[in-house]
Coordinates of C-alpha atoms in Angstrom, one line a residue:
Chain A
M12 CA 0.0 0.0 0.0
W13 CA 1.3 3.4 -1.0
S14 CA 1.5 6.1 1.6
A15 CA 0.9 9.6 0.3
A16 CA 4.4 10.7 0.9
A17 CA 6.0 7.6 -0.7
R18 CA 3.8 8.2 -3.8
L19 CA 4.8 11.8 -4.1
G20 CA 8.4 11.0 -3.5
Q21 CA 8.3 8.5 -6.3
G22 CA 6.7 11.0 -8.6
L23 CA 9.5 13.5 -7.9
A24 CA 12.1 10.7 -8.3
V25 CA 10.6 9.9 -11.8
G26 CA 10.8 13.6 -12.7
L27 CA 14.3 13.8 -11.5
V28 CA 15.4 10.7 -13.5
V29 CA 13.8 12.1 -16.6
A30 CA 15.5 15.5 -16.1
L31 CA 18.9 13.8 -15.6
L32 CA 18.3 11.7 -18.8
C33 CA 17.6 14.9 -20.7
F34 CA 20.7 16.5 -19.4
A35 CA 22.8 13.5 -20.3
F36 CA 21.5 13.2 -23.8
V37 CA 21.6 16.8 -24.7
E38 CA 25.2 16.7 -23.8
T39 CA 25.8 13.9 -26.2
L40 CA 23.9 15.4 -29.1
P41 CA 26.1 16.3 -32.1
G42 CA 26.4 19.9 -33.0
D43 CA 27.0 23.0 -31.0
Q44 CA 24.4 23.6 -28.2
A45 CA 25.3 27.3 -28.1
L46 CA 24.7 27.7 -31.9
R47 CA 21.4 25.9 -31.8
L48 CA 20.2 28.0 -28.8
A49 CA 21.3 31.2 -30.5
A50 CA 19.4 30.2 -33.6
A51 CA 16.3 29.7 -31.5
R52 CA 16.8 33.0 -29.8
F53 CA 17.7 35.2 -32.7
G54 CA 16.4 33.3 -35.7
E55 CA 18.3 31.2 -38.1
D56 CA 19.3 34.0 -40.5
L57 CA 20.8 36.3 -37.8
T58 CA 22.9 33.6 -36.2
D59 CA 26.6 33.7 -36.5
P60 CA 29.6 32.5 -34.4
S61 CA 29.8 35.7 -32.4
R62 CA 26.1 35.4 -31.3
A63 CA 26.7 31.8 -30.5
E64 CA 29.7 32.8 -28.4
L65 CA 27.5 35.3 -26.6
V66 CA 25.0 32.6 -25.7
R67 CA 27.8 30.3 -24.7
R68 CA 29.3 32.8 -22.2
E69 CA 26.0 33.8 -20.9
L70 CA 24.8 30.3 -20.1
G71 CA 28.2 29.1 -18.9
L72 CA 28.2 26.4 -21.5
E73 CA 32.0 26.3 -21.7
R74 CA 32.2 24.7 -18.2
P75 CA 32.6 20.9 -18.1
W76 CA 29.3 19.0 -17.8
P77 CA 29.8 17.7 -14.2
V78 CA 30.1 21.3 -13.1
R79 CA 26.9 22.3 -14.9
L80 CA 25.0 19.3 -13.6
L81 CA 26.0 20.1 -10.0
A82 CA 25.1 23.7 -10.5
W83 CA 21.6 22.7 -11.7
L84 CA 21.1 20.3 -8.9
A85 CA 22.2 22.9 -6.3
A86 CA 19.8 25.4 -7.8
L87 CA 17.0 22.8 -7.7
A88 CA 17.6 22.2 -4.1
E89 CA 16.8 25.8 -3.5
G90 CA 13.7 25.6 -5.6
D91 CA 15.2 27.5 -8.5
L92 CA 14.3 25.7 -11.7
G93 CA 16.5 28.0 -13.8
R94 CA 15.7 30.1 -16.8
S95 CA 14.7 29.2 -20.3
A96 CA 17.8 29.0 -22.5
V97 CA 15.9 30.7 -25.3
S98 CA 13.7 33.4 -23.7
R99 CA 15.5 33.9 -20.3
E100 CA 12.2 33.7 -18.5
R101 CA 12.1 31.9 -15.2
V102 CA 11.2 28.3 -15.8
A103 CA 9.1 28.1 -12.7
G104 CA 7.0 31.1 -13.9
L105 CA 6.6 29.5 -17.3
L106 CA 5.5 26.2 -15.8
A107 CA 3.0 27.9 -13.6
A108 CA 1.4 30.0 -16.3
Y109 CA 1.3 27.3 -19.0
G110 CA 0.5 24.6 -16.5
A111 CA -2.5 26.4 -15.3
R112 CA -3.9 26.7 -18.8
S113 CA -3.3 23.0 -19.5
A114 CA -5.0 22.2 -16.2
L115 CA -8.0 24.2 -17.3
L116 CA -8.1 22.4 -20.7
A117 CA -7.7 19.0 -19.0
A118 CA -10.5 19.7 -16.5
V119 CA -12.9 21.0 -19.2
A120 CA -12.0 18.0 -21.5
L121 CA -12.7 15.5 -18.7
A122 CA -16.0 17.1 -17.8
L123 CA -17.0 17.3 -21.4
S124 CA -16.1 13.6 -21.9
L125 CA -18.5 12.7 -19.2
V126 CA -21.2 14.8 -20.9
F127 CA -20.7 12.7 -24.0
A128 CA -20.0 9.3 -22.4
V129 CA -22.8 9.1 -19.8
P130 CA -25.8 9.4 -22.2
I131 CA -24.2 7.2 -24.8
G132 CA -23.1 4.6 -22.3
L133 CA -26.5 4.5 -20.6
L134 CA -28.4 4.3 -23.9
S135 CA -26.1 1.5 -25.1
A136 CA -26.6 -0.4 -21.8
L137 CA -30.4 -0.2 -22.1
H138 CA -30.4 -2.7 -25.0
P139 CA -27.1 -4.6 -25.0
G140 CA -26.3 -5.8 -28.5
G141 CA -28.9 -3.5 -30.0
V142 CA -28.5 -0.9 -32.7
V143 CA -27.4 1.9 -30.4
D144 CA -24.9 -0.3 -28.7
R145 CA -23.3 -1.5 -31.9
A146 CA -23.2 1.9 -33.4
A147 CA -21.6 3.3 -30.3
A148 CA -19.0 0.5 -30.4
A149 CA -18.2 1.1 -34.0
F150 CA -17.9 4.9 -33.4
S151 CA -15.6 4.3 -30.4
A152 CA -13.4 1.9 -32.3
F153 CA -13.1 4.4 -35.2
T154 CA -12.3 7.4 -33.0
V155 CA -9.7 5.5 -31.1
S156 CA -7.9 4.5 -34.3
L157 CA -7.5 8.1 -35.4
P158 CA -4.3 9.9 -34.3
S159 CA -5.1 12.8 -32.1
F160 CA -3.9 15.4 -34.6
V161 CA -6.4 14.0 -37.1
R162 CA -9.2 14.4 -34.7
A163 CA -8.0 17.9 -34.0
L164 CA -8.0 18.7 -37.7
A165 CA -11.3 17.0 -38.2
L166 CA -12.8 19.5 -35.8
M167 CA -10.7 22.5 -36.7
L168 CA -11.2 22.5 -40.5
P169 CA -14.9 22.4 -40.7
F170 CA -15.9 24.3 -37.6
A171 CA -13.1 26.9 -37.3
V172 CA -11.8 27.4 -40.8
E173 CA -14.8 26.9 -43.0
L174 CA -17.8 27.8 -40.8
R175 CA -15.9 30.1 -38.5
W176 CA -18.0 29.2 -35.5
F177 CA -14.9 29.0 -33.3
P178 CA -11.5 30.6 -33.3
V179 CA -8.8 28.6 -34.9
A180 CA -6.2 29.1 -32.3
G181 CA -5.1 30.9 -29.2
F182 CA -6.4 31.6 -25.7
G183 CA -8.4 34.3 -24.0
Q184 CA -12.0 33.6 -24.5
P185 CA -14.0 30.6 -23.4
S186 CA -14.6 29.9 -27.1
H187 CA -10.9 29.2 -27.5
L188 CA -11.4 26.2 -25.2
V189 CA -14.2 24.5 -27.1
L190 CA -12.5 22.8 -30.0
P191 CA -9.4 21.6 -28.2
A192 CA -11.4 20.3 -25.2
T193 CA -13.8 18.6 -27.6
T194 CA -11.0 16.9 -29.4
V195 CA -9.6 15.4 -26.2
A196 CA -13.1 14.7 -24.8
L197 CA -14.1 12.6 -27.9
A198 CA -11.2 10.2 -27.4
L199 CA -11.8 9.9 -23.7
A200 CA -15.6 9.4 -24.2
A201 CA -14.9 6.7 -26.8
V202 CA -13.4 4.6 -24.0
S203 CA -15.5 5.7 -21.0
S204 CA -18.8 5.3 -22.8
R205 CA -18.0 1.6 -23.5
A206 CA -16.7 1.1 -19.9
L207 CA -19.9 2.7 -18.5
R208 CA -22.0 0.4 -20.7
H209 CA -20.2 -2.7 -19.5
A210 CA -20.4 -1.5 -15.9
V211 CA -24.1 -0.8 -16.0
V212 CA -24.9 -4.1 -17.7
A213 CA -22.7 -6.0 -15.1
E214 CA -24.4 -4.2 -12.3
R215 CA -27.9 -4.9 -13.6
E216 CA -27.1 -8.5 -13.8
A217 CA -25.4 -8.7 -10.5
A218 CA -26.8 -11.0 -7.8
H219 CA -27.4 -8.3 -5.3
Q220 CA -29.6 -6.4 -7.6
A221 CA -31.9 -9.4 -8.1
F222 CA -32.0 -9.8 -4.3
L223 CA -33.0 -6.2 -3.8
A224 CA -35.7 -6.4 -6.4
W225 CA -37.0 -9.6 -4.8
Q226 CA -37.1 -7.7 -1.5
G227 CA -39.6 -5.3 -3.2
L228 CA -37.4 -2.2 -3.4
G229 CA -38.4 0.2 -6.1
L230 CA -36.1 1.3 -8.9
A231 CA -34.9 4.4 -7.2
A232 CA -34.1 2.6 -4.0
R233 CA -32.1 -0.1 -5.9
V234 CA -30.3 2.3 -8.2
L235 CA -29.4 5.2 -6.0
P236 CA -27.6 3.8 -3.1
H237 CA -26.5 0.5 -4.6
G238 CA -26.4 0.7 -8.4
V239 CA -24.6 4.0 -8.6
R240 CA -21.9 2.9 -6.3
G241 CA -21.4 -0.4 -8.1
V242 CA -21.0 1.5 -11.4
A243 CA -18.9 4.3 -9.9
I244 CA -16.0 2.1 -8.7
P245 CA -14.8 0.9 -12.1
M246 CA -15.6 4.3 -13.6
V247 CA -13.5 6.2 -11.1
A248 CA -10.6 3.8 -11.7
L249 CA -11.0 4.4 -15.4
L250 CA -11.2 8.2 -15.0
S251 CA -7.9 8.2 -13.1
V252 CA -6.3 6.3 -16.0
Q253 CA -7.8 8.8 -18.4
A254 CA -6.5 11.7 -16.4
V255 CA -3.1 10.4 -17.2
H256 CA -3.8 10.0 -20.8
V257 CA -5.1 13.5 -21.0
I258 CA -1.7 14.8 -20.1
D259 CA -0.4 12.7 -22.9
G260 CA -2.9 13.8 -25.6
V261 CA -2.7 17.4 -24.6
A262 CA 0.7 17.9 -26.3
V263 CA -0.5 17.3 -29.8
V264 CA -3.9 19.0 -29.4
E265 CA -2.3 22.2 -27.9
T266 CA 0.2 22.4 -30.8
V267 CA -2.5 22.1 -33.5
F268 CA -4.7 24.8 -31.9
A269 CA -1.8 26.9 -30.7
Y270 CA -3.2 26.7 -27.2
P271 CA -0.5 28.0 -24.8
G272 CA -0.3 25.1 -22.4
L273 CA 2.4 22.7 -21.2
G274 CA 2.1 20.6 -24.3
L275 CA 2.9 23.4 -26.6
L276 CA 5.7 24.6 -24.2
V277 CA 7.4 21.2 -24.2
V278 CA 7.1 20.7 -28.0
R279 CA 8.7 24.1 -28.6
A280 CA 11.4 23.4 -26.0
L281 CA 12.2 20.1 -27.6
L282 CA 12.5 21.7 -31.1
A283 CA 14.7 24.4 -29.7
R284 CA 16.7 22.1 -27.4
D285 CA 15.8 24.4 -24.5
L286 CA 17.1 22.1 -21.8
P287 CA 16.0 23.9 -18.6
V288 CA 12.4 24.0 -19.8
I289 CA 12.5 20.3 -20.8
Q290 CA 13.9 19.4 -17.4
G291 CA 11.3 21.5 -15.6
V292 CA 8.4 20.0 -17.5
G293 CA 9.7 16.5 -16.8
L294 CA 9.8 17.2 -13.1
V295 CA 6.4 18.7 -13.0
V296 CA 4.7 16.0 -15.1
G297 CA 6.3 13.3 -13.0
A298 CA 5.0 14.9 -9.8
A299 CA 1.5 15.5 -11.3
M300 CA 1.2 11.9 -12.3
A301 CA 2.0 10.8 -8.8
A302 CA -0.6 13.2 -7.4
I303 CA -3.3 11.9 -9.7
G304 CA -2.5 8.4 -8.7
M305 CA -2.8 9.4 -5.1
V306 CA -6.2 11.0 -5.6
A307 CA -7.4 8.0 -7.5
D308 CA -6.3 5.7 -4.7
I309 CA -8.2 7.8 -2.1
A310 CA -11.3 8.0 -4.2
T311 CA -11.4 4.3 -4.8
R312 CA -10.8 3.5 -1.2
L313 CA -13.6 5.8 -0.2
L314 CA -16.0 4.3 -2.6
D315 CA -15.2 0.7 -1.9
P316 CA -14.0 0.0 1.7
R317 CA -13.4 -3.7 0.7
Q318 CA -10.4 -2.7 -1.3
V319 CA -7.8 -2.0 1.3
E320 CA -5.0 -2.6 -1.1
A321 CA -6.7 -0.7 -3.8
S322 CA -4.6 0.8 -6.5
W323 CA -5.5 1.1 -10.2
R324 CA -1.9 0.5 -11.0
R325 CA -1.6 -2.8 -9.2
A326 CA -3.6 -5.9 -10.3
Chain B
M27 CA -18.4 -7.9 -41.7
A28 CA -16.5 -5.1 -40.2
P29 CA -13.7 -7.1 -38.7
R30 CA -13.2 -8.7 -42.0
L31 CA -12.9 -5.3 -43.7
S32 CA -10.3 -4.2 -41.2
A33 CA -8.3 -7.4 -41.7
V34 CA -8.4 -6.9 -45.4
S35 CA -7.2 -3.3 -45.2
L36 CA -4.4 -4.5 -42.9
A37 CA -3.5 -7.2 -45.4
V38 CA -3.3 -4.5 -48.1
A39 CA -1.0 -2.5 -46.0
V40 CA 1.3 -5.4 -45.3
T41 CA 1.4 -6.3 -49.0
A42 CA 2.3 -2.7 -49.8
V43 CA 5.1 -2.9 -47.4
L44 CA 6.6 -6.1 -48.7
V45 CA 6.1 -5.4 -52.4
A46 CA 6.7 -1.6 -52.4
P47 CA 9.9 -1.1 -54.4
E48 CA 9.1 -3.7 -57.0
L49 CA 5.6 -2.8 -57.8
V50 CA 5.9 1.0 -57.6
P51 CA 8.3 2.3 -60.2
T52 CA 8.3 5.9 -59.1
D53 CA 10.8 7.4 -56.7
P54 CA 9.1 8.8 -53.6
L55 CA 11.6 11.5 -53.4
R56 CA 11.6 12.6 -57.0
Q57 CA 10.2 16.1 -57.3
S58 CA 8.5 17.6 -60.3
L59 CA 7.6 21.2 -59.6
A60 CA 5.8 21.6 -62.9
D61 CA 3.3 19.0 -61.8
A62 CA 2.9 20.3 -58.2
L63 CA -0.5 19.9 -56.6
S64 CA -2.0 18.0 -59.6
P65 CA -5.1 16.0 -58.9
P66 CA -5.3 12.2 -59.0
S67 CA -4.6 10.7 -62.4
L68 CA -3.5 7.5 -64.0
D69 CA 0.0 8.5 -63.5
A70 CA -0.4 9.4 -59.8
P71 CA -3.4 7.6 -58.3
F72 CA -3.6 9.9 -55.3
G73 CA -2.3 13.0 -57.0
R74 CA 0.9 14.9 -56.4
D75 CA 2.0 17.0 -53.5
H76 CA 3.3 20.6 -53.3
L77 CA 6.7 19.4 -54.7
G78 CA 5.2 17.3 -57.4
R79 CA 6.0 14.0 -55.7
C80 CA 3.6 11.1 -56.2
V81 CA 1.4 10.8 -53.1
A82 CA 0.6 7.2 -53.6
T83 CA 4.3 6.2 -53.8
R84 CA 5.0 8.1 -50.7
L85 CA 2.1 6.4 -49.0
V86 CA 3.5 3.0 -49.8
Y87 CA 7.0 3.8 -48.7
G88 CA 5.6 5.4 -45.6
A89 CA 3.8 2.2 -44.9
R90 CA 7.0 0.3 -45.0
L91 CA 8.7 2.8 -42.6
S92 CA 5.8 3.0 -40.1
L93 CA 5.2 -0.7 -40.0
A94 CA 8.9 -1.6 -39.8
I95 CA 9.5 0.8 -36.9
G96 CA 6.2 -0.1 -35.2
L97 CA 6.9 -3.8 -35.4
G98 CA 10.5 -3.5 -34.5
A99 CA 9.7 -1.4 -31.4
T100 CA 6.9 -3.7 -30.3
L101 CA 9.0 -6.8 -30.7
S102 CA 11.8 -5.3 -28.8
A103 CA 9.5 -4.2 -26.1
V104 CA 8.0 -7.6 -25.9
A105 CA 11.4 -9.3 -25.7
I106 CA 12.5 -7.0 -22.9
G107 CA 9.2 -6.9 -21.1
V108 CA 8.6 -10.7 -21.1
S109 CA 12.1 -11.5 -20.0
L110 CA 11.9 -9.1 -17.1
G111 CA 8.4 -10.2 -16.2
L112 CA 9.3 -13.9 -16.3
A113 CA 12.4 -13.3 -14.2
S114 CA 10.3 -11.4 -11.8
A115 CA 7.7 -14.0 -11.5
R116 CA 10.0 -17.0 -11.4
L117 CA 12.7 -15.6 -9.1
G118 CA 10.5 -13.7 -6.7
G119 CA 12.0 -12.0 -3.7
V120 CA 14.3 -9.1 -4.2
V121 CA 14.4 -9.4 -8.0
D122 CA 10.7 -9.2 -8.1
A123 CA 10.6 -6.2 -5.8
V124 CA 13.2 -4.4 -7.8
I125 CA 11.6 -5.1 -11.2
D126 CA 8.2 -4.2 -9.9
R127 CA 9.4 -0.9 -8.6
A128 CA 11.2 -0.3 -11.9
I129 CA 7.9 -0.9 -13.7
D130 CA 6.1 1.6 -11.4
I131 CA 8.8 4.2 -12.1
A132 CA 8.7 3.6 -15.8
Y133 CA 4.9 4.1 -15.7
G134 CA 5.4 7.4 -13.8
F135 CA 5.7 9.4 -17.0
P136 CA 3.1 9.7 -19.7
G137 CA 3.8 7.8 -22.9
L138 CA 3.7 10.3 -25.7
L139 CA 5.6 12.9 -23.7
L140 CA 8.3 10.3 -22.9
V141 CA 8.6 9.2 -26.5
M142 CA 8.9 12.9 -27.6
V143 CA 11.7 13.6 -25.2
L144 CA 13.5 10.3 -26.0
A145 CA 13.1 10.7 -29.7
T146 CA 14.6 14.2 -29.6
L147 CA 17.4 12.9 -27.5
F148 CA 18.1 9.8 -29.4
G149 CA 17.9 11.5 -32.8
S150 CA 15.1 11.4 -35.2
G151 CA 16.3 8.5 -37.4
P152 CA 14.4 5.2 -37.5
V153 CA 16.8 3.6 -35.0
G154 CA 16.4 6.4 -32.5
L155 CA 12.7 6.3 -32.9
T156 CA 12.5 2.6 -32.4
A157 CA 14.6 2.8 -29.3
A158 CA 12.3 5.6 -27.9
L159 CA 9.2 3.6 -28.6
T160 CA 10.6 0.5 -27.1
L161 CA 11.5 2.2 -23.9
A162 CA 8.0 3.6 -23.6
A163 CA 6.3 0.3 -24.3
W164 CA 8.2 -2.4 -22.4
P165 CA 6.5 -1.8 -19.0
D166 CA 3.1 -2.9 -20.3
Y167 CA 4.5 -6.3 -21.3
A168 CA 6.5 -6.7 -18.2
R169 CA 3.5 -6.0 -16.0
L170 CA 1.3 -8.4 -17.9
T171 CA 3.9 -11.2 -18.0
R172 CA 4.6 -10.8 -14.3
L173 CA 1.0 -11.3 -13.4
L174 CA 0.2 -14.0 -15.8
G175 CA 3.5 -15.7 -15.2
R176 CA 2.8 -16.0 -11.5
A177 CA -0.5 -17.7 -12.2
Q178 CA 1.1 -20.0 -14.8
L179 CA 4.0 -21.0 -12.6
A180 CA 1.6 -22.2 -9.9
R181 CA -0.1 -24.6 -12.3
A182 CA 0.4 -28.3 -11.9
H183 CA 2.0 -29.1 -15.3
V184 CA 4.8 -26.6 -14.6
E185 CA 5.5 -28.1 -11.3
A186 CA 5.5 -31.5 -12.9
A187 CA 8.0 -30.3 -15.5
R188 CA 10.3 -28.9 -12.8
L189 CA 10.1 -32.1 -10.8
M190 CA 11.3 -34.0 -13.8
A191 CA 14.5 -31.9 -13.5
L192 CA 14.0 -30.3 -16.9
P193 CA 16.3 -27.3 -17.4
E194 CA 14.8 -24.0 -16.3
L195 CA 14.7 -22.4 -19.7
V196 CA 13.0 -25.4 -21.2
V197 CA 10.3 -25.3 -18.5
L198 CA 9.7 -21.6 -19.2
Y199 CA 9.6 -21.9 -22.9
R200 CA 7.6 -25.0 -23.3
H201 CA 5.3 -24.9 -20.3
V202 CA 4.9 -21.4 -19.1
W203 CA 5.1 -19.3 -22.3
P204 CA 2.2 -21.1 -24.2
G205 CA -0.1 -20.0 -21.4
L206 CA 0.9 -16.4 -21.8
A207 CA 1.3 -16.2 -25.5
P208 CA -2.3 -15.4 -26.6
Q209 CA -2.7 -12.4 -24.3
I210 CA 0.8 -11.1 -25.0
A211 CA 0.1 -11.4 -28.8
S212 CA -3.1 -9.5 -28.4
L213 CA -1.5 -6.7 -26.5
A214 CA 1.3 -6.6 -29.0
S215 CA -1.0 -6.2 -32.0
F216 CA -2.6 -3.3 -30.1
G217 CA 0.8 -2.0 -29.3
V218 CA 1.9 -1.9 -33.0
G219 CA -1.2 0.2 -33.7
Q220 CA -0.3 2.5 -30.9
A221 CA 3.2 2.8 -32.1
I222 CA 2.1 3.8 -35.6
L223 CA -0.2 6.5 -34.1
T224 CA 2.8 7.8 -32.0
I225 CA 5.1 7.8 -35.0
S226 CA 2.7 9.8 -37.0
A227 CA 2.0 12.2 -34.2
L228 CA 5.8 12.8 -33.9
G229 CA 6.1 13.2 -37.6
F230 CA 3.2 15.7 -37.6
L231 CA 4.9 17.8 -34.9
G232 CA 8.2 17.7 -36.7
L233 CA 9.9 15.7 -33.9
G234 CA 10.1 12.4 -35.6
L235 CA 11.4 11.4 -39.0
R236 CA 12.6 14.4 -40.9
P237 CA 11.7 15.4 -44.4
P238 CA 12.1 14.4 -47.2
T239 CA 11.5 10.9 -45.7
P240 CA 7.9 9.9 -46.6
E241 CA 6.2 9.5 -43.2
W242 CA 2.4 9.6 -42.9
G243 CA 2.2 12.1 -40.0
A244 CA 4.6 14.5 -41.8
M245 CA 2.5 14.1 -44.9
V246 CA -0.5 15.2 -43.0
A247 CA 1.3 18.3 -41.8
E248 CA 2.3 19.1 -45.3
G249 CA -1.2 18.4 -46.6
L250 CA -2.7 20.7 -44.1
S251 CA -1.2 23.9 -45.6
H252 CA -2.5 23.0 -49.0
W253 CA -5.8 21.4 -48.2
H254 CA -7.8 23.9 -50.2
E255 CA -6.0 23.4 -53.5
A256 CA -5.1 19.8 -53.0
P257 CA -7.3 17.9 -50.5
W258 CA -5.9 14.6 -51.6
M259 CA -2.6 15.5 -49.9
L260 CA -4.4 15.4 -46.6
V261 CA -7.0 12.7 -47.2
A262 CA -4.6 10.0 -48.4
P263 CA -2.3 9.8 -45.4
V264 CA -5.1 10.2 -42.9
T265 CA -7.0 7.3 -44.5
A266 CA -3.8 5.2 -44.6
I267 CA -3.2 5.7 -40.9
A268 CA -6.9 5.1 -39.9
L269 CA -7.2 1.9 -42.0
T270 CA -3.9 0.5 -40.8
V271 CA -4.6 1.1 -37.1
L272 CA -8.1 -0.2 -37.4
G273 CA -6.9 -3.3 -39.1
L274 CA -4.3 -3.9 -36.4
Q275 CA -6.9 -3.4 -33.7
A276 CA -9.2 -5.8 -35.4
V277 CA -6.5 -8.4 -35.4
A278 CA -5.8 -7.7 -31.8
G279 CA -9.4 -8.6 -31.0
R280 CA -9.8 -5.3 -29.3
R281 CA -13.0 -4.7 -31.2
R282 CA -14.5 -7.7 -29.5
A283 CA -13.7 -6.0 -26.2
L284 CA -15.5 -2.8 -27.3
D285 CA -18.5 -4.6 -28.7
G286 CA -21.5 -5.7 -26.8
G287 CA -20.8 -9.3 -27.5

């Protein structure tokens, strides 16, 4: 059983390992780091050896790598995540700003996915094997086979570019959230609607439901305290897994819609070899995953007291 | 009906991969700016892209690349994952604890992000990409093998084999593995599909295989900027990706899991 502290510690450890990996491999990349960073900062055309030298001196890139690694770890111990090698902004600030926007997108997407999944799942469960059920299954299978950027484009091209119902990119108005959140929500709902359908059917056919009906309890009395809980347990477990996948899918969707979140930040940092930002994102994401796992654990344990060793990550 | 359709489309993709250079005479990299953005014709069944390259040819070569990398990465991940899982299940104790903890840590980072970071660090060639995908995928197989392996090892026929003093590896291969194989194979087919989706996502973002290599995701990115004048540039690779992944999922039996039946 994971204690909260152990979980969080592990999350940070994962982030640290990733960050160290990043450092190690950027070091072994061919080509001049300073030149590449200068190109990212000033633009390819304006880069020349003197500008690269400027960057090199400023970032202390001429020091041997063990020195730089220790310096980074020391700064980390004080809570200083460093500055972006490209824009010189504080990494911690960047993570907070972009991270908050990603969190908003993720929350909206998860909520929206439930709005899609619950009616579809319930309708499918009403007549298992019927037309609605099979159509929903086909739609889910198809949606899941499409790469996320295709889904994003499938929403963007008709609704933003052609019909102009929604803005194509950016952030600032609630309407900016609609298309990106829907893209992510569709993929989540494809899975959760099926899971809900299976959970409801299983619950309906469960022995205890028959017993309650035989006792003479009406539909409300059977569903509300017993049925909902029986369905909620696997669904909460699934949602926690999906929360993890949202972090995953967000990178591509944010890039397509130019939504200024962590995904966009990390893609740009990777393209520019902006090591401090990459390391910072690695740390934050590792910790976030651990936090999500912890919340899921607590929720499952609250819902089902039988599962003392409950963890969606252990069998 | 639908599973058969998916299996057929998968068969088409595999054939394309194997037969590509012989059947398709055009060079996927050959540009012809005079013919840029021309619609489908007898000469170019899916039209030409913005540099005059034949889209159909690039699709076929792209299939070869995506499937090769996807299969390579999945097989490597299976090899690593199953070995570690079996070691964990069979040896137990400290080894089990260490491997289990390693799996947990490996799970601590979301897949696509990890592949993006690793692909950037390993370099964007096919080998680097395969390595990145393998590192992201092995925990799934290790976890499954560990769980199933533990159950298998407790079965009577395994104990009988061991009592007969058969060498350890023979016991594992001939008595334990057949019990695991179907589920691992199912997960692996699904995994190849996931790998292809990841490869195309990376290609789309510009983090994966670099131009002018014909890669489906990169082709989608290129097709996006020209979709008004030349929609075939976009439609062709999207359809290719969707059909291939659907086919793989059908093979994996995942559709049965999503169905009512």
